[in-house]
Amino acid sequence: MARILVVDDEPDVLSLFVEALAEAGHAVETAENGREAVAKAEAFAPEVIVLDVFMPEKDGLEALIEIRKIGKPCRIVAVSGGGISRNFDFLDVSPVLGADVVVRKPVLPDQLVAHVHACLASAPGK
Amino acid sequence: MSIAETLTALLGKTHGTRGAKGRKANDHKRAAFDEKEIAAFAQRLKTVMNTDQLTLVGSVQMIGLGRLRSHFGGRWDTVSDKVHALVRSVIEKRTLGHDVHARLGEDTYVVVFSRMQPEAARMKGALMAEEIARKIFGDSPPADLIQVGVASLSPDDEPEEVPRPAVPAQAALRIAAGSQESVIDVPVPPAAPASVAGGAPALRPNGTNDASGAGTFNSADPNWSRSGTSDSKAAASWCRAGKDESDPANEWQRVGREEPEFMHEWRRIGRDEPEFEHQWRPIANGELGIPQDLRFVYQPAWLVNRQVIAAHTFLPARVAEDGIVVAGGAAMPYRLPTAENYSLDLLGLMKVMRNLEQMAKTRAQACVIFPLHLQTLDLPRQRKMFTDYATSIPDDMRAKLLFEIMGISDTTPMSTTANAVSTLKPLCRNVLVRVRLETRSMSDFLTLGVHAVGIDLGNLGWPEKDLFPMLNEFNLRAQKSRLCTFVHGISTRSLLSGSVAAGFRYLDGCAIATPVDFPMPNRRWTPMDVYSTLVGDSASL
């Protein structure tokens, strides 16, 4: 069992991911924006963070930078559907900013669980 | 595409994917699956969406049981009641009060998730199909017996009164072979002609006007773009971005330290344009109530899909008492009367042309977006004075100008806007119109030949979580009308990235891109620039 933080501003996506990860036996915490994500990354100390990119009140990339600055080792899965415009330019720069894995939506819940498990099996992110 | 058309397209594809056996066996039932039923459901859906004020962009999902029926063959009649009861229970379990669902024909269910984005709806559809199949067949159900299709749906998806060009080929419904997904593409506007010039050698800007000492003022002119100062924290952030101590090339910082020469600049313009003495002298003498410390800056406008600074928006700016630079609406702290707005418009254009002429001497290419008040074009005398000056500008210089009409409200007669657009179009490269975020009807702007429609977020002061869906809605409406979009007044990185996600073509990165006192040539600007100051030297452009 691992501690997973799921960050997404869409409640429906959030609940689907949480349900899938919980069924896989993990302890799951959630956040709906980047500001909450940074706070919970520090308090919950997750082993994996699933981080949406486009969010209000601090977007995923800004949160990603701040989470890495906290310094606690964790793997970060950056996720994005590119919005209405299907623009993945912001998602594509996330590895430079500290993401370990990049996932383009749509992603089915069990696929996301597989990405999380792959992260857990690999070395912690920098 | 109207709601009925969307449903018909989805339904047609669902029927079309059934095997030949299924089709022959059910042709006699096709009559029950008719246009009246679709129209009735579409009308019911439209009523729900119109009465529910919270209904935003949604998704329509179709669940088809045709393959399941074929699988059961002759046994279908004995199991169909139980199957339909099962499907209904799964749908009711997975939907909320504001969602709408109905059965259409013999073996099709339509579910509208009124507040769900298509990607979430696809996931939910896949889960529903899996649950239905497992409850019928157990843990290892045959694959792909439950067909699921999803399309996006907007409350505005109704036929427009203005005839539209034919939907391009890529808007046709497609279903990925062997998958449970289908998608209807939103019609994509044709590629806009390049509205800005290409690259040019780098040019270091020359500072021109500088603010004199700050005064004290109270409220903002909503007509002007407000650059990132809707709250003091954002303003401080913007100010810090503009004062990046590690960047010696920060022109804003440099200009802010120089002696203000604002009023001298007005007088200089006035001397060069003696016929406009009645415009500049009252300003220079402080008679018109225009803030004496007002200066003008250029805010870089990012062309998102090309990742380049494609133009600069001309904005008023001023240094407030606390030392923070405020631009756009906050620099114009009260609504000016028509005469003053007109004076600012005319003299502002003169300043822009002088700057562009200076750039042209060094062969640097730049484009400027010049916002002006609708009032200036609505009143005959002011319109003539403004257009007389604009007409005198050489053609090659006018090709560097984009006019942005501001002050258009929902009650502005379209004839007034049409007159303004038709007045400006021969005088510039393109015309943009600034409207309210809630503006719904945009098709008229397309017929007027407007290039882009946009908004100013600076004065709204709404929470970002409320703004995000509205930004999506705005762009969907603009896309439907085949218009490009722009946004001013971005004050945070999340608003900038959210605007990109929503599909805005032009962004003013107020919190990210520093305003300058001189238009700059086109240059690359990428997402990394948005975050580079957070990560420091490790980030590369």
PDB file of N, CA and C in Angstrom, chain B residues 430-479:
ATOM      1  N   ASN B 430      -6.098  44.426 -39.064  1.00  0.00           N
ATOM      2  CA  ASN B 430      -7.243  43.641 -38.632  1.00  0.00           C
ATOM      3  C   ASN B 430      -7.978  44.363 -37.521  1.00  0.00           C
ATOM      4  N   VAL B 431      -9.221  44.006 -37.325  1.00  0.00           N
ATOM      5  CA  VAL B 431     -10.034  44.599 -36.271  1.00  0.00           C
ATOM      6  C   VAL B 431     -10.406  43.535 -35.256  1.00  0.00           C
ATOM      7  N   LEU B 432     -10.240  43.873 -33.999  1.00  0.00           N
ATOM      8  CA  LEU B 432     -10.634  43.006 -32.905  1.00  0.00           C
ATOM      9  C   LEU B 432     -11.727  43.725 -32.108  1.00  0.00           C
ATOM     10  N   VAL B 433     -12.562  42.966 -31.442  1.00  0.00           N
ATOM     11  CA  VAL B 433     -13.576  43.575 -30.584  1.00  0.00           C
ATOM     12  C   VAL B 433     -13.469  42.975 -29.189  1.00  0.00           C
ATOM     13  N   ARG B 434     -13.570  43.838 -28.211  1.00  0.00           N
ATOM     14  CA  ARG B 434     -13.535  43.391 -26.818  1.00  0.00           C
ATOM     15  C   ARG B 434     -14.967  43.396 -26.297  1.00  0.00           C
ATOM     16  N   VAL B 435     -15.371  42.263 -25.726  1.00  0.00           N
ATOM     17  CA  VAL B 435     -16.744  42.117 -25.261  1.00  0.00           C
ATOM     18  C   VAL B 435     -16.722  41.631 -23.812  1.00  0.00           C
ATOM     19  N   ARG B 436     -17.904  41.376 -23.300  1.00  0.00           N
ATOM     20  CA  ARG B 436     -17.999  40.837 -21.948  1.00  0.00           C
ATOM     21  C   ARG B 436     -17.831  39.325 -21.987  1.00  0.00           C
ATOM     22  N   LEU B 437     -17.344  38.791 -20.883  1.00  0.00           N
ATOM     23  CA  LEU B 437     -17.121  37.348 -20.806  1.00  0.00           C
ATOM     24  C   LEU B 437     -18.421  36.576 -21.010  1.00  0.00           C
ATOM     25  N   GLU B 438     -19.533  37.180 -20.626  1.00  0.00           N
ATOM     26  CA  GLU B 438     -20.808  36.477 -20.744  1.00  0.00           C
ATOM     27  C   GLU B 438     -21.444  36.606 -22.126  1.00  0.00           C
ATOM     28  N   THR B 439     -20.825  37.344 -23.013  1.00  0.00           N
ATOM     29  CA  THR B 439     -21.414  37.559 -24.340  1.00  0.00           C
ATOM     30  C   THR B 439     -21.659  36.226 -25.031  1.00  0.00           C
ATOM     31  N   ARG B 440     -22.879  36.045 -25.506  1.00  0.00           N
ATOM     32  CA  ARG B 440     -23.244  34.756 -26.074  1.00  0.00           C
ATOM     33  C   ARG B 440     -23.290  34.802 -27.608  1.00  0.00           C
ATOM     34  N   SER B 441     -23.833  35.875 -28.137  1.00  0.00           N
ATOM     35  CA  SER B 441     -24.022  35.922 -29.587  1.00  0.00           C
ATOM     36  C   SER B 441     -22.804  36.547 -30.239  1.00  0.00           C
ATOM     37  N   MET B 442     -22.122  35.758 -31.049  1.00  0.00           N
ATOM     38  CA  MET B 442     -20.896  36.265 -31.676  1.00  0.00           C
ATOM     39  C   MET B 442     -20.935  36.156 -33.193  1.00  0.00           C
ATOM     40  N   SER B 443     -21.946  35.534 -33.728  1.00  0.00           N
ATOM     41  CA  SER B 443     -21.938  35.284 -35.167  1.00  0.00           C
ATOM     42  C   SER B 443     -21.944  36.586 -35.967  1.00  0.00           C
ATOM     43  N   ASP B 444     -22.560  37.629 -35.412  1.00  0.00           N
ATOM     44  CA  ASP B 444     -22.592  38.907 -36.138  1.00  0.00           C
ATOM     45  C   ASP B 444     -21.195  39.486 -36.325  1.00  0.00           C
ATOM     46  N   PHE B 445     -20.329  39.240 -35.353  1.00  0.00           N
ATOM     47  CA  PHE B 445     -18.967  39.773 -35.481  1.00  0.00           C
ATOM     48  C   PHE B 445     -18.253  39.143 -36.669  1.00  0.00           C
ATOM     49  N   LEU B 446     -18.531  37.888 -36.909  1.00  0.00           N
ATOM     50  CA  LEU B 446     -17.905  37.225 -38.046  1.00  0.00           C
ATOM     51  C   LEU B 446     -18.371  37.856 -39.355  1.00  0.00           C
ATOM     52  N   THR B 447     -19.658  38.108 -39.461  1.00  0.00           N
ATOM     53  CA  THR B 447     -20.154  38.700 -40.701  1.00  0.00           C
ATOM     54  C   THR B 447     -19.622  40.101 -40.910  1.00  0.00           C
ATOM     55  N   LEU B 448     -19.243  40.770 -39.822  1.00  0.00           N
ATOM     56  CA  LEU B 448     -18.665  42.104 -39.952  1.00  0.00           C
ATOM     57  C   LEU B 448     -17.209  42.066 -40.389  1.00  0.00           C
ATOM     58  N   GLY B 449     -16.613  40.898 -40.395  1.00  0.00           N
ATOM     59  CA  GLY B 449     -15.211  40.781 -40.775  1.00  0.00           C
ATOM     60  C   GLY B 449     -14.242  40.987 -39.629  1.00  0.00           C
ATOM     61  N   VAL B 450     -14.742  40.849 -38.408  1.00  0.00           N
ATOM     62  CA  VAL B 450     -13.864  40.958 -37.243  1.00  0.00           C
ATOM     63  C   VAL B 450     -12.930  39.755 -37.195  1.00  0.00           C
ATOM     64  N   HIS B 451     -11.662  40.000 -36.838  1.00  0.00           N
ATOM     65  CA  HIS B 451     -10.691  38.899 -36.797  1.00  0.00           C
ATOM     66  C   HIS B 451     -10.792  38.122 -35.498  1.00  0.00           C
ATOM     67  N   ALA B 452     -10.953  38.849 -34.395  1.00  0.00           N
ATOM     68  CA  ALA B 452     -10.937  38.166 -33.106  1.00  0.00           C
ATOM     69  C   ALA B 452     -11.869  38.871 -32.130  1.00  0.00           C
ATOM     70  N   VAL B 453     -12.358  38.100 -31.209  1.00  0.00           N
ATOM     71  CA  VAL B 453     -13.197  38.640 -30.138  1.00  0.00           C
ATOM     72  C   VAL B 453     -12.521  38.274 -28.826  1.00  0.00           C
ATOM     73  N   GLY B 454     -12.545  39.209 -27.887  1.00  0.00           N
ATOM     74  CA  GLY B 454     -11.798  38.936 -26.667  1.00  0.00           C
ATOM     75  C   GLY B 454     -12.384  39.582 -25.439  1.00  0.00           C
ATOM     76  N   ILE B 455     -11.695  39.359 -24.346  1.00  0.00           N
ATOM     77  CA  ILE B 455     -12.178  39.811 -23.048  1.00  0.00           C
ATOM     78  C   ILE B 455     -11.036  40.407 -22.235  1.00  0.00           C
ATOM     79  N   ASP B 456     -11.426  41.072 -21.179  1.00  0.00           N
ATOM     80  CA  ASP B 456     -10.460  41.599 -20.223  1.00  0.00           C
ATOM     81  C   ASP B 456     -10.807  41.032 -18.856  1.00  0.00           C
ATOM     82  N   LEU B 457      -9.897  40.250 -18.311  1.00  0.00           N
ATOM     83  CA  LEU B 457     -10.132  39.641 -17.004  1.00  0.00           C
ATOM     84  C   LEU B 457      -9.757  40.559 -15.855  1.00  0.00           C
ATOM     85  N   GLY B 458      -9.050  41.621 -16.174  1.00  0.00           N
ATOM     86  CA  GLY B 458      -8.418  42.404 -15.119  1.00  0.00           C
ATOM     87  C   GLY B 458      -9.362  43.009 -14.105  1.00  0.00           C
ATOM     88  N   ASN B 459     -10.542  43.433 -14.532  1.00  0.00           N
ATOM     89  CA  ASN B 459     -11.436  44.118 -13.609  1.00  0.00           C
ATOM     90  C   ASN B 459     -12.494  43.213 -13.012  1.00  0.00           C
ATOM     91  N   LEU B 460     -12.459  41.933 -13.329  1.00  0.00           N
ATOM     92  CA  LEU B 460     -13.559  41.072 -12.909  1.00  0.00           C
ATOM     93  C   LEU B 460     -13.478  40.710 -11.429  1.00  0.00           C
ATOM     94  N   GLY B 461     -12.295  40.332 -10.987  1.00  0.00           N
ATOM     95  CA  GLY B 461     -12.158  39.992  -9.574  1.00  0.00           C
ATOM     96  C   GLY B 461     -12.884  38.724  -9.164  1.00  0.00           C
ATOM     97  N   TRP B 462     -13.182  37.845 -10.128  1.00  0.00           N
ATOM     98  CA  TRP B 462     -13.878  36.604  -9.778  1.00  0.00           C
ATOM     99  C   TRP B 462     -12.883  35.514  -9.404  1.00  0.00           C
ATOM    100  N   PRO B 463     -13.303  34.553  -8.573  1.00  0.00           N
ATOM    101  CA  PRO B 463     -12.415  33.433  -8.263  1.00  0.00           C
ATOM    102  C   PRO B 463     -12.064  32.660  -9.527  1.00  0.00           C
ATOM    103  N   GLU B 464     -10.839  32.173  -9.581  1.00  0.00           N
ATOM    104  CA  GLU B 464     -10.397  31.469 -10.782  1.00  0.00           C
ATOM    105  C   GLU B 464     -11.218  30.217 -11.048  1.00  0.00           C
ATOM    106  N   LYS B 465     -11.651  29.556  -9.996  1.00  0.00           N
ATOM    107  CA  LYS B 465     -12.406  28.319 -10.232  1.00  0.00           C
ATOM    108  C   LYS B 465     -13.742  28.617 -10.901  1.00  0.00           C
ATOM    109  N   ASP B 466     -14.235  29.833 -10.730  1.00  0.00           N
ATOM    110  CA  ASP B 466     -15.452  30.232 -11.434  1.00  0.00           C
ATOM    111  C   ASP B 466     -15.128  30.699 -12.851  1.00  0.00           C
ATOM    112  N   LEU B 467     -13.948  31.276 -13.022  1.00  0.00           N
ATOM    113  CA  LEU B 467     -13.574  31.795 -14.334  1.00  0.00           C
ATOM    114  C   LEU B 467     -13.287  30.684 -15.339  1.00  0.00           C
ATOM    115  N   PHE B 468     -12.654  29.606 -14.872  1.00  0.00           N
ATOM    116  CA  PHE B 468     -12.208  28.572 -15.811  1.00  0.00           C
ATOM    117  C   PHE B 468     -13.317  28.051 -16.710  1.00  0.00           C
ATOM    118  N   PRO B 469     -14.441  27.614 -16.153  1.00  0.00           N
ATOM    119  CA  PRO B 469     -15.474  27.126 -17.069  1.00  0.00           C
ATOM    120  C   PRO B 469     -16.012  28.220 -17.988  1.00  0.00           C
ATOM    121  N   MET B 470     -16.002  29.467 -17.518  1.00  0.00           N
ATOM    122  CA  MET B 470     -16.501  30.551 -18.360  1.00  0.00           C
ATOM    123  C   MET B 470     -15.535  30.822 -19.517  1.00  0.00           C
ATOM    124  N   LEU B 471     -14.248  30.662 -19.257  1.00  0.00           N
ATOM    125  CA  LEU B 471     -13.280  30.823 -20.337  1.00  0.00           C
ATOM    126  C   LEU B 471     -13.498  29.744 -21.403  1.00  0.00           C
ATOM    127  N   ASN B 472     -13.764  28.523 -20.946  1.00  0.00           N
ATOM    128  CA  ASN B 472     -14.048  27.447 -21.900  1.00  0.00           C
ATOM    129  C   ASN B 472     -15.283  27.772 -22.727  1.00  0.00           C
ATOM    130  N   GLU B 473     -16.320  28.204 -22.037  1.00  0.00           N
ATOM    131  CA  GLU B 473     -17.571  28.521 -22.726  1.00  0.00           C
ATOM    132  C   GLU B 473     -17.362  29.619 -23.767  1.00  0.00           C
ATOM    133  N   PHE B 474     -16.630  30.646 -23.368  1.00  0.00           N
ATOM    134  CA  PHE B 474     -16.402  31.773 -24.273  1.00  0.00           C
ATOM    135  C   PHE B 474     -15.719  31.292 -25.557  1.00  0.00           C
ATOM    136  N   ASN B 475     -14.714  30.465 -25.402  1.00  0.00           N
ATOM    137  CA  ASN B 475     -13.997  30.002 -26.577  1.00  0.00           C
ATOM    138  C   ASN B 475     -14.827  29.063 -27.443  1.00  0.00           C
ATOM    139  N   LEU B 476     -15.642  28.264 -26.813  1.00  0.00           N
ATOM    140  CA  LEU B 476     -16.507  27.382 -27.595  1.00  0.00           C
ATOM    141  C   LEU B 476     -17.475  28.204 -28.442  1.00  0.00           C
ATOM    142  N   ARG B 477     -18.015  29.263 -27.824  1.00  0.00           N
ATOM    143  CA  ARG B 477     -18.931  30.111 -28.596  1.00  0.00           C
ATOM    144  C   ARG B 477     -18.188  30.806 -29.732  1.00  0.00           C
ATOM    145  N   ALA B 478     -16.984  31.259 -29.457  1.00  0.00           N
ATOM    146  CA  ALA B 478     -16.214  31.933 -30.502  1.00  0.00           C
ATOM    147  C   ALA B 478     -15.831  30.957 -31.612  1.00  0.00           C
ATOM    148  N   GLN B 479     -15.434  29.746 -31.211  1.00  0.00           N
ATOM    149  CA  GLN B 479     -15.093  28.738 -32.227  1.00  0.00           C
ATOM    150  C   GLN B 479     -16.285  28.452 -33.122  1.00  0.00           C
TER     151      GLN B 479
END
